[in-house]
Coordinates of C-alpha atoms and ligand atoms in Angstrom, one line a residue:
Chain A
M1 CA 0.0 0.0 0.0
Y2 CA 1.3 3.4 -1.0
S3 CA 0.9 5.0 2.4
V4 CA 2.5 2.1 4.3
R5 CA 5.4 2.2 1.8
Q6 CA 6.0 5.9 2.6
W7 CA 5.8 5.1 6.3
S8 CA 8.5 2.4 5.8
V9 CA 10.8 4.8 4.1
K10 CA 10.4 7.3 6.9
R11 CA 11.2 4.6 9.4
S12 CA 14.1 3.3 7.3
R13 CA 16.5 3.4 10.3
F14 CA 14.1 1.5 12.5
L15 CA 13.4 -1.1 9.8
E16 CA 17.1 -1.5 9.2
G17 CA 17.6 -2.3 12.8
V18 CA 14.8 -4.9 12.7
Y19 CA 16.2 -6.4 9.6
N20 CA 19.7 -6.6 11.0
F21 CA 18.4 -8.1 14.2
T22 CA 16.0 -10.7 12.7
N23 CA 17.8 -11.6 9.4
P24 CA 20.4 -14.0 10.8
G25 CA 17.6 -15.8 12.7
I26 CA 15.3 -16.0 9.8
L27 CA 18.0 -17.3 7.5
F28 CA 19.0 -19.9 10.2
C29 CA 15.4 -21.1 10.4
L30 CA 15.0 -21.2 6.7
R31 CA 18.2 -23.2 6.3
G32 CA 17.0 -25.7 8.8
I33 CA 13.6 -25.9 7.1
T34 CA 15.3 -26.4 3.7
R35 CA 17.4 -29.2 5.1
L36 CA 14.4 -30.9 6.6
F37 CA 11.7 -30.4 4.0
G38 CA 13.7 -29.6 0.8
K39 CA 11.7 -27.4 -1.5
S40 CA 8.3 -28.6 -0.3
L41 CA 7.6 -25.6 1.8
D42 CA 8.9 -23.1 -0.8
R43 CA 5.4 -22.0 -1.8
P44 CA 4.1 -21.0 1.7
I45 CA 7.4 -19.4 2.6
T46 CA 7.3 -17.4 -0.7
A47 CA 3.7 -16.4 0.0
L48 CA 4.7 -15.3 3.5
E49 CA 7.5 -13.1 2.2
A50 CA 5.3 -11.7 -0.5
G51 CA 2.6 -10.9 2.0
L52 CA 4.8 -9.3 4.6
K53 CA 7.1 -7.3 2.2
G54 CA 4.1 -6.6 0.0
F55 CA 2.3 -4.9 2.9
L56 CA 5.4 -2.9 4.1
F57 CA 7.1 -2.0 0.9
D58 CA 4.8 -2.8 -2.0
C59 CA 7.4 -5.5 -2.8
Q60 CA 7.2 -6.8 -6.3
M61 CA 9.0 -10.1 -5.5
C62 CA 11.9 -9.5 -8.0
G63 CA 13.7 -12.4 -6.3
D64 CA 16.8 -10.3 -5.6
C65 CA 15.9 -8.1 -2.7
V66 CA 17.9 -4.9 -2.3
L67 CA 15.6 -3.0 0.1
S68 CA 18.4 -2.7 2.7
K69 CA 20.6 -1.0 0.0
T70 CA 17.9 1.3 -1.3
G71 CA 16.7 3.1 1.8
M72 CA 13.8 0.6 2.2
S73 CA 12.2 1.8 -1.0
C74 CA 11.5 -1.0 -3.4
P75 CA 13.1 -0.1 -6.8
M76 CA 10.8 -2.4 -8.6
N77 CA 7.9 0.1 -8.0
C78 CA 9.7 2.4 -10.4
P79 CA 7.8 2.2 -13.7
K80 CA 11.1 1.9 -15.5
T81 CA 12.3 -0.7 -12.9
I82 CA 15.6 1.2 -12.6
R83 CA 17.9 -0.4 -10.1
N84 CA 20.3 2.5 -10.0
G85 CA 18.1 5.5 -9.9
P86 CA 16.6 8.0 -10.2
C87 CA 16.2 8.7 -13.9
G88 CA 16.5 12.3 -15.1
G89 CA 12.7 12.9 -15.3
V90 CA 11.8 13.3 -11.6
R91 CA 9.3 16.2 -11.2
E92 CA 10.3 19.3 -9.4
N93 CA 8.1 18.3 -6.5
G94 CA 9.9 14.9 -6.3
M95 CA 7.1 13.0 -7.8
C96 CA 7.6 10.3 -10.6
E97 CA 7.6 11.5 -14.2
V98 CA 5.5 8.5 -15.3
K99 CA 3.1 8.4 -12.3
P100 CA 2.7 12.0 -11.1
E101 CA 0.7 10.8 -8.1
M102 CA 3.6 8.6 -6.8
R103 CA 6.7 9.9 -5.1
C104 CA 9.7 8.8 -7.2
V105 CA 10.9 5.6 -5.6
W106 CA 14.5 6.8 -5.9
V107 CA 13.9 10.1 -4.3
A108 CA 12.4 8.0 -1.5
A109 CA 15.4 5.7 -1.6
W110 CA 18.0 8.3 -1.2
D111 CA 15.9 9.9 1.5
G112 CA 15.5 6.6 3.3
A113 CA 19.2 5.8 2.9
S114 CA 20.2 9.1 4.4
R115 CA 18.7 8.0 7.7
M116 CA 20.2 4.5 7.8
K117 CA 23.3 3.4 9.6
D118 CA 24.6 1.6 6.5
G119 CA 22.8 3.9 4.1
E120 CA 26.0 4.5 2.2
V121 CA 25.6 1.2 0.3
I122 CA 23.1 2.9 -1.9
R123 CA 26.1 4.2 -3.8
E124 CA 27.1 0.8 -5.0
A125 CA 25.8 0.0 -8.5
Q126 CA 23.4 -2.9 -8.8
F127 CA 23.5 -4.9 -12.0
A128 CA 20.2 -5.4 -13.8
L129 CA 18.0 -8.1 -12.5
D130 CA 18.2 -11.8 -13.3
Y131 CA 14.6 -12.3 -14.6
R132 CA 14.7 -15.9 -13.8
Q133 CA 14.4 -15.0 -10.1
K134 CA 11.2 -13.0 -10.6
G135 CA 8.4 -14.3 -8.3
K136 CA 10.8 -16.3 -6.3
S137 CA 11.7 -15.8 -2.6
S138 CA 14.8 -13.7 -1.9
W139 CA 14.8 -15.1 1.7
L140 CA 15.1 -18.7 0.4
R141 CA 17.7 -17.7 -2.1
L142 CA 19.8 -16.0 0.5
A143 CA 19.4 -18.9 2.9
R144 CA 20.5 -21.4 0.3
E145 CA 23.4 -19.4 -1.0
T146 CA 26.5 -20.6 0.7
G147 CA 26.1 -19.7 4.4
D148 CA 25.3 -16.2 5.2
V149 CA 27.7 -14.3 2.9
E150 CA 25.4 -12.0 1.1
K151 CA 26.2 -11.9 -2.6
T152 CA 26.2 -8.5 -4.0
D153 CA 25.7 -8.9 -7.7
A154 CA 28.9 -8.3 -9.5
P155 CA 28.9 -9.3 -13.1
E156 CA 32.7 -9.2 -13.2
T157 CA 33.2 -11.8 -10.6
E158 CA 30.3 -13.9 -11.8
L159 CA 31.5 -13.7 -15.3
S160 CA 35.1 -14.3 -14.6
E161 CA 34.1 -17.4 -12.7
R162 CA 32.1 -18.5 -15.6
G163 CA 34.8 -17.8 -18.2
P164 CA 34.3 -18.3 -21.9
A165 CA 31.4 -20.5 -22.8
Chain B
M1 CA 39.8 11.0 -55.2
N2 CA 43.4 12.0 -55.1
I3 CA 44.4 12.4 -51.5
M4 CA 47.9 13.5 -50.9
S5 CA 48.2 12.5 -47.3
P6 CA 50.9 13.0 -44.8
D7 CA 47.8 14.2 -42.8
I8 CA 46.2 10.8 -43.0
E9 CA 46.4 10.8 -39.2
I10 CA 43.9 13.6 -39.1
V11 CA 41.5 12.9 -41.9
G12 CA 41.7 9.2 -42.5
T13 CA 41.6 7.8 -46.0
N14 CA 37.8 7.9 -46.6
P15 CA 35.0 9.8 -45.0
G16 CA 33.6 7.2 -42.6
D17 CA 36.9 5.3 -42.3
P18 CA 38.0 4.9 -38.7
L19 CA 41.1 6.8 -37.7
P20 CA 44.1 5.1 -36.2
Q21 CA 43.5 4.7 -32.5
L22 CA 45.7 6.9 -30.4
E23 CA 47.6 5.7 -27.3
G24 CA 45.4 5.7 -24.2
H25 CA 42.2 6.2 -26.3
V26 CA 39.3 3.7 -26.2
S27 CA 37.9 4.6 -29.6
Y28 CA 38.9 5.6 -33.1
G29 CA 36.8 8.6 -32.9
R30 CA 37.3 12.3 -33.4
F31 CA 35.1 13.2 -30.5
E32 CA 37.3 11.4 -28.0
R33 CA 40.4 13.0 -29.6
V34 CA 39.0 16.5 -29.2
L35 CA 38.2 15.9 -25.5
R36 CA 41.4 14.1 -24.6
A37 CA 43.5 16.8 -26.4
G38 CA 42.0 19.2 -23.8
H39 CA 39.7 21.1 -26.2
F40 CA 36.4 22.5 -25.2
A41 CA 33.9 20.4 -27.2
I42 CA 30.5 21.0 -28.7
T43 CA 27.9 18.3 -29.5
S44 CA 24.4 18.7 -30.8
E45 CA 21.4 16.6 -31.5
I46 CA 19.8 15.5 -34.7
A47 CA 16.1 14.9 -34.9
P48 CA 15.5 11.7 -36.9
P49 CA 13.0 11.9 -39.7
D50 CA 9.8 9.9 -40.1
S51 CA 11.0 8.6 -43.4
A52 CA 13.3 6.0 -44.9
D53 CA 15.0 8.4 -47.2
P54 CA 18.8 8.5 -46.5
D55 CA 19.1 11.9 -48.3
E56 CA 16.7 13.3 -45.7
I57 CA 19.1 12.1 -43.0
M58 CA 22.0 13.8 -44.7
R59 CA 20.0 17.0 -45.3
R60 CA 19.5 17.2 -41.5
A61 CA 23.0 16.0 -40.6
N62 CA 24.9 18.4 -42.9
V63 CA 23.9 21.5 -41.0
F64 CA 26.1 20.3 -38.2
D65 CA 29.1 19.4 -40.3
G66 CA 32.1 21.5 -39.3
S67 CA 30.2 23.3 -36.5
V68 CA 30.1 20.6 -33.8
D69 CA 32.4 17.7 -32.8
A70 CA 29.7 15.0 -32.6
V71 CA 26.0 14.7 -33.2
N72 CA 23.7 12.6 -31.1
A73 CA 21.2 10.5 -33.0
T74 CA 18.3 10.2 -30.7
D75 CA 16.7 6.8 -30.1
G76 CA 12.9 7.3 -30.0
S77 CA 13.2 10.3 -27.8
G78 CA 10.1 11.1 -25.9
A79 CA 9.0 7.5 -26.6
N80 CA 7.9 8.7 -30.1
C81 CA 8.6 6.4 -33.0
H82 CA 11.1 7.7 -35.6
L83 CA 13.9 6.4 -37.8
S84 CA 16.3 4.5 -35.5
S85 CA 19.4 5.9 -34.0
M86 CA 21.3 3.0 -35.5
G87 CA 20.1 3.8 -39.0
M88 CA 20.9 7.5 -38.6
C89 CA 24.4 6.6 -37.4
A90 CA 25.0 4.2 -40.3
V91 CA 24.2 6.8 -42.9
M92 CA 26.2 9.5 -41.1
T93 CA 29.4 7.4 -40.6
R94 CA 29.3 6.5 -44.3
N95 CA 29.4 10.2 -45.0
G96 CA 32.2 11.0 -42.7
L97 CA 30.3 12.5 -39.8
S98 CA 30.9 11.7 -36.2
P99 CA 27.7 10.5 -34.6
I100 CA 26.9 9.5 -31.0
I101 CA 24.5 6.5 -31.0
Q102 CA 21.9 6.7 -28.3
I103 CA 20.8 3.5 -26.7
S104 CA 17.7 3.7 -24.5
C105 CA 16.8 0.7 -22.3
R106 CA 13.1 1.2 -23.0
D107 CA 12.8 -0.8 -26.2
R108 CA 15.3 -3.6 -26.2
N109 CA 16.5 -6.3 -23.9
R110 CA 20.1 -7.2 -23.2
I111 CA 20.2 -9.6 -26.2
A112 CA 19.2 -7.0 -28.7
I113 CA 21.3 -4.2 -27.1
Q114 CA 24.5 -6.2 -27.1
G115 CA 23.9 -7.1 -30.7
D116 CA 23.3 -3.5 -31.6
I117 CA 26.5 -2.4 -29.8
L118 CA 28.6 -4.7 -32.0
G119 CA 26.6 -3.6 -35.1
A120 CA 27.2 0.1 -34.4
A121 CA 30.9 -0.4 -33.8
A122 CA 31.1 -2.4 -37.1
M123 CA 29.6 0.6 -38.9
G124 CA 32.2 3.0 -37.7
V125 CA 30.3 4.5 -34.8
C126 CA 32.8 5.5 -32.1
N127 CA 30.6 7.0 -29.4
V128 CA 27.6 5.7 -27.5
L129 CA 25.3 7.4 -25.0
C130 CA 23.5 5.1 -22.5
L131 CA 20.1 6.2 -21.4
S132 CA 17.2 4.8 -19.4
G133 CA 14.8 6.3 -21.9
D134 CA 11.5 8.1 -21.5
D135 CA 8.6 5.9 -20.5
V136 CA 6.3 4.6 -23.2
S137 CA 3.3 6.4 -21.6
V138 CA 4.5 9.8 -22.7
G139 CA 5.0 8.9 -26.3
D140 CA 2.9 8.2 -29.3
H141 CA 2.6 4.5 -28.7
P142 CA 1.4 4.3 -25.1
E143 CA 0.1 0.9 -25.7
A144 CA 3.6 -0.5 -26.2
K145 CA 5.3 -2.9 -23.8
P146 CA 8.1 -1.1 -21.9
V147 CA 11.2 -3.3 -21.8
F148 CA 13.7 -1.7 -19.3
D149 CA 15.6 -5.0 -19.0
L150 CA 18.8 -3.0 -18.2
D151 CA 19.1 0.4 -16.7
S152 CA 21.6 3.0 -17.8
V153 CA 24.2 2.1 -15.2
S154 CA 24.0 -1.6 -16.1
L155 CA 24.1 -0.7 -19.8
I156 CA 27.3 1.3 -19.2
R157 CA 28.9 -1.7 -17.4
T158 CA 27.8 -4.0 -20.2
I159 CA 29.4 -2.0 -22.9
K160 CA 32.6 -1.4 -20.9
M161 CA 32.8 -5.2 -20.3
M162 CA 32.3 -5.9 -24.0
R163 CA 34.9 -3.4 -25.0
D164 CA 37.6 -4.1 -22.3
E165 CA 37.1 -7.7 -21.4
R166 CA 35.8 -8.8 -24.8
H167 CA 32.9 -11.0 -23.9
F168 CA 29.1 -10.9 -23.8
L169 CA 27.2 -10.8 -20.5
S170 CA 26.9 -14.5 -20.9
G171 CA 30.7 -14.9 -20.8
R172 CA 30.9 -15.9 -24.5
K173 CA 34.0 -14.4 -26.0
L174 CA 34.0 -11.7 -28.7
A175 CA 36.5 -12.1 -31.5
S176 CA 36.9 -8.3 -31.5
G177 CA 35.4 -5.8 -29.1
P178 CA 33.4 -2.6 -29.8
N179 CA 35.8 0.3 -29.5
L180 CA 33.2 2.8 -28.2
F181 CA 33.7 5.9 -26.2
I182 CA 31.1 5.5 -23.5
G183 CA 28.8 8.2 -22.3
S184 CA 25.7 8.7 -20.3
S185 CA 23.4 11.5 -19.3
I186 CA 22.8 13.3 -16.0
N187 CA 20.2 15.8 -14.8
P188 CA 21.6 18.0 -12.2
F189 CA 18.4 20.1 -12.1
A190 CA 15.9 17.5 -10.9
P191 CA 15.3 16.1 -7.4
P192 CA 17.0 14.7 -5.4
I193 CA 19.3 17.6 -6.1
E194 CA 21.6 16.8 -3.2
N195 CA 22.2 13.2 -4.6
R196 CA 22.6 14.1 -8.2
V197 CA 26.3 14.1 -7.9
D198 CA 26.2 10.6 -6.3
Q199 CA 24.3 9.5 -9.4
L200 CA 27.0 11.0 -11.5
A201 CA 29.6 9.1 -9.5
K202 CA 27.7 5.9 -10.0
K203 CA 27.7 6.4 -13.8
I204 CA 31.4 7.3 -13.9
N205 CA 32.3 4.4 -11.6
A206 CA 30.4 2.1 -13.9
G207 CA 32.5 3.3 -16.8
A208 CA 31.1 6.4 -18.3
E209 CA 33.8 8.4 -20.0
F210 CA 31.7 11.4 -21.1
I211 CA 28.5 12.9 -19.7
Q212 CA 25.9 15.0 -21.4
S213 CA 23.5 16.8 -19.2
Q214 CA 19.9 17.7 -19.5
Y215 CA 19.0 21.3 -20.4
C216 CA 20.8 23.8 -18.2
F217 CA 19.1 27.2 -17.9
D218 CA 20.2 27.9 -14.4
I219 CA 23.8 28.8 -14.0
A220 CA 23.6 29.1 -10.2
M221 CA 22.4 25.5 -9.9
L222 CA 25.0 24.4 -12.4
N223 CA 27.7 26.0 -10.3
D224 CA 26.6 24.2 -7.2
F225 CA 26.5 20.9 -9.0
M226 CA 29.9 21.3 -10.7
A227 CA 31.5 22.4 -7.5
Q228 CA 30.5 19.1 -5.9
A229 CA 31.6 17.2 -9.0
V230 CA 35.0 18.8 -9.0
D231 CA 35.4 18.3 -5.2
A232 CA 34.6 14.6 -5.7
G233 CA 37.2 14.4 -8.4
L234 CA 34.6 13.4 -10.9
A235 CA 35.4 16.1 -13.4
E236 CA 38.8 14.6 -13.9
R237 CA 37.5 11.1 -14.4
A238 CA 35.0 11.9 -17.1
F239 CA 34.4 14.7 -19.6
I240 CA 31.3 16.6 -18.5
L241 CA 29.3 18.3 -21.3
I242 CA 26.5 20.5 -20.1
G243 CA 23.3 20.7 -22.2
T244 CA 21.6 23.9 -23.1
G245 CA 19.3 24.9 -25.9
T246 CA 17.3 27.4 -27.8
L247 CA 13.8 28.3 -26.6
A248 CA 11.4 29.3 -29.4
S249 CA 9.1 31.4 -27.2
A250 CA 7.9 31.9 -23.6
G251 CA 5.0 29.6 -24.5
T252 CA 7.4 26.8 -25.5
A253 CA 9.5 27.4 -22.4
R254 CA 6.4 27.1 -20.2
W255 CA 5.3 24.0 -22.1
L256 CA 8.7 22.4 -21.8
R257 CA 8.8 23.2 -18.1
S258 CA 5.4 21.7 -17.3
N259 CA 5.4 18.8 -19.8
I260 CA 8.9 17.5 -20.2
P261 CA 9.8 16.0 -16.9
G262 CA 13.2 17.1 -15.5
V263 CA 13.4 20.4 -17.4
H264 CA 14.0 23.3 -15.1
I265 CA 13.7 26.9 -16.6
P266 CA 13.9 29.9 -14.2
D267 CA 11.2 32.5 -14.4
A268 CA 13.7 35.2 -15.4
I269 CA 14.3 33.5 -18.7
I270 CA 10.6 33.1 -19.4
E271 CA 10.1 36.8 -18.7
R272 CA 12.9 37.8 -21.1
L273 CA 11.2 35.7 -23.8
D274 CA 7.9 37.2 -23.0
Q275 CA 9.1 40.7 -23.4
A276 CA 11.1 40.1 -26.5
E277 CA 9.9 41.4 -29.9
D278 CA 11.4 38.5 -31.7
P279 CA 11.3 35.6 -29.1
R280 CA 13.1 33.2 -31.4
A281 CA 16.0 35.5 -31.8
E282 CA 16.0 36.3 -28.1
G283 CA 16.0 32.5 -27.4
R284 CA 19.1 32.1 -29.4
K285 CA 20.7 35.1 -27.7
I286 CA 19.9 33.6 -24.3
C287 CA 21.5 30.3 -25.6
V288 CA 24.7 32.1 -26.6
E289 CA 24.9 33.8 -23.3
L290 CA 24.3 30.6 -21.4
M291 CA 27.0 28.9 -23.5
Q292 CA 29.5 31.6 -22.6
Q293 CA 28.6 31.3 -18.9
I294 CA 28.7 27.5 -18.9
K295 CA 32.2 27.5 -20.4
E296 CA 33.4 29.5 -17.4
V297 CA 32.2 27.0 -14.9
A298 CA 35.1 24.9 -13.5
G299 CA 35.1 21.2 -14.6
V300 CA 33.0 21.6 -17.7
S301 CA 34.5 20.0 -20.8
G302 CA 32.0 21.1 -23.4
I303 CA 28.5 21.9 -24.3
H304 CA 25.7 19.8 -25.7
L305 CA 23.6 22.2 -27.7
M306 CA 20.0 21.1 -28.3
A307 CA 18.4 23.4 -31.0
Y308 CA 15.2 21.6 -31.7
R309 CA 13.7 22.9 -35.0
Q310 CA 16.4 25.6 -35.1
E311 CA 19.3 23.3 -36.1
K312 CA 20.2 25.5 -39.0
F313 CA 21.3 28.2 -36.5
V314 CA 23.6 25.9 -34.7
N315 CA 26.7 27.0 -36.6
A316 CA 25.8 30.7 -36.0
I317 CA 25.2 30.1 -32.3
V318 CA 28.5 28.3 -31.9
Q319 CA 30.3 31.1 -33.7
Q320 CA 28.7 33.9 -31.8
S321 CA 29.3 32.2 -28.5
G322 CA 33.0 32.0 -29.3
V323 CA 33.4 29.0 -26.9
L324 CA 35.5 27.2 -29.4
G325 CA 38.0 30.0 -29.8
D326 CA 39.4 29.7 -33.2
R327 CA 39.2 25.9 -33.3
K328 CA 37.0 24.6 -36.1
P329 CA 35.5 21.2 -35.7
W330 CA 36.4 18.6 -38.2
S331 CA 34.1 18.4 -41.2
A332 CA 33.6 15.9 -44.0
D333 CA 35.0 18.5 -46.4
D334 CA 38.2 18.5 -44.4
Y335 CA 40.0 16.6 -47.1
D336 CA 39.9 19.9 -48.9
F337 CA 40.3 21.9 -45.8
H338 CA 43.4 20.1 -44.7
R339 CA 44.8 20.0 -48.2
R340 CA 44.3 23.7 -48.5
K341 CA 46.0 24.1 -45.1
L342 CA 48.9 21.9 -46.2
D343 CA 49.1 23.8 -49.5
S344 CA 49.1 27.2 -47.7
E345 CA 51.7 26.0 -45.3
K346 CA 53.8 24.8 -48.1
S347 CA 53.5 28.0 -50.0
A348 CA 54.2 29.9 -46.8
Q349 CA 57.4 27.9 -46.4
T350 CA 58.3 28.6 -50.0
T351 CA 57.6 32.3 -49.5
A352 CA 59.7 32.2 -46.3
A353 CA 62.4 30.5 -48.1
R354 CA 62.2 33.1 -50.8
T355 CA 62.4 36.0 -48.3
D356 CA 65.3 34.3 -46.7
L357 CA 67.0 34.5 -49.9
Ligands
SF4_401 S1 10.8 9.4 -11.7 FE1 11.7 7.9 -10.2 S2 10.1 6.3 -10.0 FE2 9.6 7.5 -11.8 S3 10.5 6.5 -13.5 FE3 12.1 8.0 -12.9 S4 13.3 6.9 -11.4 FE4 11.5 5.6 -11.7

């Protein structure tokens, strides 16, 4: 919901705290669940993530969550789905060029990031989304990716690992 | 054509032929040469026709020849359908002009874009401008599907990777890379103003080597922005060209301001246009003054002059502004120009030799 989304950006610092506090626990549980049940609980877990983040952030379930790096403003609500914004078209009042009734998600993102402890990470460039992840759970992906090292997308490393096809 | 050419380094052997690539340069292009040589550069923008007639492209392109260093061929700007940037560039390079291909992320996914990048380089295009692109909803095909597979920063990284590491995003190797001078846009005049310099940094970190800004009509705002860019060391890491343009009337200015997102025009300029007897001429005068002021701003490497529907005045505006000093941008006629220069140097030498006697 739009108003809840704006609320979340305003409380980015608080939500960052909640995220940092709960994230290791959630991932730990998810890793355990995956070990016990394999993929059989993926659907309800994904639905839970979609419901919760949908309510708080209008999450679009891109499958590669960057909320903690974008001031708690989901970049997938940008009509151009820009992951390194904003575009040049932001209106003088900070509203989106495409949807004048919506605050530019990247104006919100920089604003949210300015209040966060680790808000600086917004300066890192994000590579475009892997569309195969769309609709999937970021939590599960994170939990299943080797331990708790959070993978920042970096095409360089990814590509150099892959080498010539 | 009989070309006597010790000056082959400057003019190449054919209009359209790539020049030899200089040490430390990423492209074969003249535009990069001008900037890296420390000259103040001018670029302009060509409006693509709604036609398949190549002569029409050249009619539009020729007005820029010899007055600017490179010409941007827009890619469905405003999300309106026109002849493609790729097509424009192909015709222009064949005729010895120096185009900047624009690639907007709106219409094509990463498969199409990477293919186009190779295609453009193969046709002798040396410069590319990476854009997000205007949304389809503002154009003449609002029912179209917006793509936005990449964004401009990802696009910059993709091209840089293809050029420097010589492979596709998939990792598959390229037999030869696209030698393109990579650019992107920036709008210092739209919110979040305080983070616009961060956005610039992101683009430069991703690999942008030149930047062309949105319309600048407000020198005070530009000063603030450039001061931050210089402080952050960004003006040394990329060539920053500031956009400005001609306003046809107070009405156009007001329309631009309220209808084209991200265009900021101060009231003072609109008043000036309002009071002018000949608003078009006044618009050009304002443009000349802005260009002179922009040149004085520290860290600015050039001007991107957008003279929509007034392209034929570009040469006069550039001349009047005097921002190029006595440098004349290269033109397709430069075979003759350089030959004449060589000839006159030679005859000067002979005269000198004669007076020595
Ligand atoms: S104004 Fe903001 S939300 Fe709207 S398209 Fe541009 S970056 Fe996205």
